[in-house]
CSV table of C-alpha atoms in Angstrom, one decimal:
chain,number,residue,atom,x,y,z
O,193,UNK,CA,105.7,121.0,134.6
O,194,UNK,CA,107.2,117.8,133.3
O,195,UNK,CA,105.7,116.5,130.1
O,196,UNK,CA,104.7,112.8,130.1
O,197,UNK,CA,106.9,110.7,128.0
O,198,UNK,CA,106.0,107.2,126.8
O,199,UNK,CA,109.2,105.7,128.2
O,200,UNK,CA,107.9,102.1,128.2
O,201,UNK,CA,107.3,102.0,124.5
O,202,UNK,CA,110.9,101.0,123.7
O,203,UNK,CA,110.7,98.2,126.3
O,204,UNK,CA,107.3,97.2,124.9
O,205,UNK,CA,108.6,96.9,121.4
O,206,UNK,CA,111.5,94.7,122.6
O,207,UNK,CA,109.1,92.5,124.6
O,208,UNK,CA,106.7,91.8,121.7
O,209,UNK,CA,109.3,92.0,118.9
O,210,UNK,CA,109.1,88.3,118.1
O,211,UNK,CA,105.3,88.3,118.1
O,212,UNK,CA,105.4,91.4,115.9
O,213,UNK,CA,107.8,89.7,113.5
O,214,UNK,CA,105.7,86.6,113.2
O,215,UNK,CA,102.5,88.7,112.6
O,216,UNK,CA,104.2,90.9,110.0
O,217,UNK,CA,105.4,87.9,108.1
O,218,UNK,CA,101.9,86.3,108.1
O,219,UNK,CA,100.4,89.7,107.1
O,220,UNK,CA,102.9,90.0,104.1
O,221,UNK,CA,102.0,86.5,103.0
O,222,UNK,CA,98.3,87.4,103.1
O,223,UNK,CA,99.0,90.6,101.1
O,224,UNK,CA,100.9,88.8,98.6
O,225,UNK,CA,98.3,86.0,98.1
O,226,UNK,CA,95.6,88.6,97.9
O,227,UNK,CA,97.5,90.5,95.2
O,228,UNK,CA,98.0,87.3,93.3
O,229,UNK,CA,94.4,86.0,93.8
O,230,UNK,CA,91.3,87.8,95.1
O,231,UNK,CA,92.7,91.3,94.8
O,232,UNK,CA,94.7,90.8,91.6
O,233,UNK,CA,92.9,93.8,90.2
O,234,UNK,CA,94.8,96.0,92.7
O,235,UNK,CA,98.1,94.7,91.3
O,236,UNK,CA,96.8,95.3,87.7
O,237,UNK,CA,95.6,98.8,88.7
O,238,UNK,CA,99.0,99.5,90.3
O,239,UNK,CA,100.8,98.3,87.1
O,240,UNK,CA,98.5,100.4,85.0
O,241,UNK,CA,99.2,103.5,87.2
O,242,UNK,CA,102.9,103.0,86.8
O,243,UNK,CA,102.6,102.6,83.1
O,244,UNK,CA,100.5,105.7,82.8
O,245,UNK,CA,102.9,107.9,84.7
O,246,UNK,CA,105.9,106.7,82.7
O,247,UNK,CA,104.1,106.3,79.3
O,248,UNK,CA,105.7,109.1,77.3
O,249,UNK,CA,108.7,109.6,79.4
O,250,UNK,CA,112.3,108.7,78.3
O,251,UNK,CA,114.2,109.7,81.4
O,252,UNK,CA,113.5,110.1,85.0
O,253,UNK,CA,112.3,107.8,87.8
O,254,UNK,CA,109.1,106.6,89.3
O,255,UNK,CA,108.7,106.6,93.1
O,256,UNK,CA,106.2,104.6,95.1
O,257,UNK,CA,106.0,106.0,98.5
O,258,UNK,CA,104.0,105.0,101.6
O,259,UNK,CA,102.6,107.9,103.6
O,260,UNK,CA,102.8,108.2,107.4
O,261,UNK,CA,99.4,109.8,107.4
O,262,UNK,CA,98.1,106.9,105.4
O,263,UNK,CA,98.8,104.2,108.1
O,264,UNK,CA,97.9,106.5,110.9
O,265,UNK,CA,94.5,107.3,109.3
O,266,UNK,CA,94.1,103.6,108.2
O,267,UNK,CA,93.5,104.7,104.5
O,268,UNK,CA,96.5,102.9,103.1
O,269,UNK,CA,97.2,105.3,100.3
O,270,UNK,CA,100.4,105.3,98.5
O,271,UNK,CA,101.9,108.4,96.6
O,272,UNK,CA,103.2,107.5,93.2
O,273,UNK,CA,105.1,110.1,91.3
O,274,UNK,CA,107.3,110.5,88.2
O,275,UNK,CA,110.3,112.7,88.7
O,276,UNK,CA,112.3,114.0,85.8
O,277,UNK,CA,115.0,115.1,88.2
O,278,UNK,CA,115.9,113.9,91.7
O,279,UNK,CA,113.0,112.4,93.7
O,280,UNK,CA,111.3,114.9,96.2
O,281,UNK,CA,113.2,117.8,94.7
O,282,UNK,CA,110.8,118.7,91.9
O,283,UNK,CA,107.9,120.8,93.1
O,284,UNK,CA,105.0,119.5,91.0
O,285,UNK,CA,105.7,116.0,89.6
O,286,UNK,CA,103.1,114.0,87.8
O,287,UNK,CA,101.6,112.0,90.6
O,288,UNK,CA,98.7,110.0,91.8
O,289,UNK,CA,97.5,108.7,95.2
O,290,UNK,CA,96.9,104.9,95.0
O,291,UNK,CA,94.7,103.3,97.6
O,292,UNK,CA,95.4,99.7,98.7
O,293,UNK,CA,93.0,99.5,101.7
O,294,UNK,CA,91.4,96.3,100.6
O,295,UNK,CA,94.7,94.3,100.8
O,296,UNK,CA,95.2,95.5,104.4
O,297,UNK,CA,91.9,94.0,105.7
O,298,UNK,CA,92.6,92.3,109.0
O,299,UNK,CA,95.3,94.5,110.2
O,300,UNK,CA,93.2,95.4,113.2
O,301,UNK,CA,93.2,91.8,114.2
O,302,UNK,CA,97.1,92.0,114.3
O,303,UNK,CA,96.8,95.0,116.5
O,304,UNK,CA,94.5,93.2,118.9
O,305,UNK,CA,97.0,90.3,119.2
O,306,UNK,CA,99.8,92.7,119.9
O,307,UNK,CA,97.6,94.4,122.5
O,308,UNK,CA,97.0,91.1,124.2
O,309,UNK,CA,100.7,90.3,124.2
O,310,UNK,CA,101.4,93.7,125.8
O,311,UNK,CA,98.8,93.0,128.5
O,312,UNK,CA,100.6,89.8,129.4
O,313,UNK,CA,103.7,91.8,130.3
O,314,UNK,CA,102.6,95.2,131.3
O,315,UNK,CA,99.9,96.7,133.5
O,316,UNK,CA,97.9,99.9,132.8
O,317,UNK,CA,98.8,100.4,129.2
O,318,UNK,CA,97.7,103.8,128.1
O,319,UNK,CA,96.0,104.4,124.7
O,320,UNK,CA,99.0,106.4,123.5
O,321,UNK,CA,101.3,103.5,124.0
O,322,UNK,CA,99.0,101.2,122.1
O,323,UNK,CA,98.7,103.7,119.3
O,324,UNK,CA,102.4,104.0,119.1
O,325,UNK,CA,102.8,100.1,118.9
O,326,UNK,CA,100.1,100.0,116.2
O,327,UNK,CA,101.9,102.7,114.2
O,328,UNK,CA,105.3,101.0,114.7
O,329,UNK,CA,104.0,97.6,113.6
O,330,UNK,CA,102.2,99.0,110.5
O,331,UNK,CA,105.2,101.0,109.4
O,332,UNK,CA,107.3,97.8,109.6
O,333,UNK,CA,104.8,96.2,107.2
O,334,UNK,CA,104.9,99.1,104.8
O,335,UNK,CA,108.7,99.0,104.8
O,336,UNK,CA,108.7,95.3,104.1
O,337,UNK,CA,106.4,95.8,101.1
O,338,UNK,CA,109.5,96.6,99.0
O,339,UNK,CA,109.8,92.9,98.1
O,340,UNK,CA,106.2,92.7,96.8
O,341,UNK,CA,106.6,96.0,95.0
O,342,UNK,CA,109.7,94.8,93.4
O,343,UNK,CA,107.9,91.6,92.2
O,344,UNK,CA,105.1,93.8,90.7
O,345,UNK,CA,107.6,95.8,88.8
O,346,UNK,CA,109.6,92.8,87.6
O,347,UNK,CA,106.3,91.0,86.5
O,348,UNK,CA,105.4,94.0,84.3
O,349,UNK,CA,108.3,93.0,81.9
O,350,UNK,CA,108.8,96.4,80.5
O,351,UNK,CA,112.1,98.0,80.5
O,352,UNK,CA,112.3,101.4,79.0
O,353,UNK,CA,115.0,102.3,81.4
O,354,UNK,CA,113.0,104.2,83.9
O,355,UNK,CA,114.0,103.4,87.4
O,356,UNK,CA,111.4,102.6,90.0
O,357,UNK,CA,112.0,103.3,93.8
O,358,UNK,CA,110.1,102.4,96.9
O,359,UNK,CA,110.1,103.9,100.4
O,360,UNK,CA,108.6,106.4,102.7
O,361,UNK,CA,107.7,109.8,101.4
O,362,UNK,CA,110.6,112.2,101.9
O,363,UNK,CA,112.6,109.3,103.3
O,364,UNK,CA,115.2,106.9,102.1
O,365,UNK,CA,114.3,105.1,98.8
O,366,UNK,CA,115.2,101.6,97.6
O,367,UNK,CA,115.6,100.8,93.9
O,368,UNK,CA,113.2,98.0,93.1
O,369,UNK,CA,113.6,97.8,89.2
O,370,UNK,CA,113.0,99.4,85.9
O,371,UNK,CA,110.1,99.8,83.6
């Protein structure tokens, strides 16, 4: 028995790529303006969480990770941990889960627009294909948040020499500054 594969998803991503790029850029601008305005408390809470995890530490690194389960479940939680050694190697680092759901309000509207773009080019789109497109799009937003996270770290203005990294949990990390 052959297992069904979603062979069209790659073609779908290519077809709606420009629309997805446009929506992602608008969404990132919205997130940034929310963090600077209405939801500034989220940015302050993030800064406070980073300071708390690194407060009495002299060496090590802070890691801000997005979680695959977070964007699949639509909870928008980030894993923030302090590692004395190499990231993800330490078994029980000091860590917290930081929820940013309120700055992702409206993401479902982006998904609807992507669904409409898909329906213009494809017939009989199955729910699994839509779910994969939603996941792909949201992951692209999460990856692009590195710039906003970098600005947050830079605006903290503290430099004790503790490196801060951003990326996916157990994935590649990008250095975004020091606190």
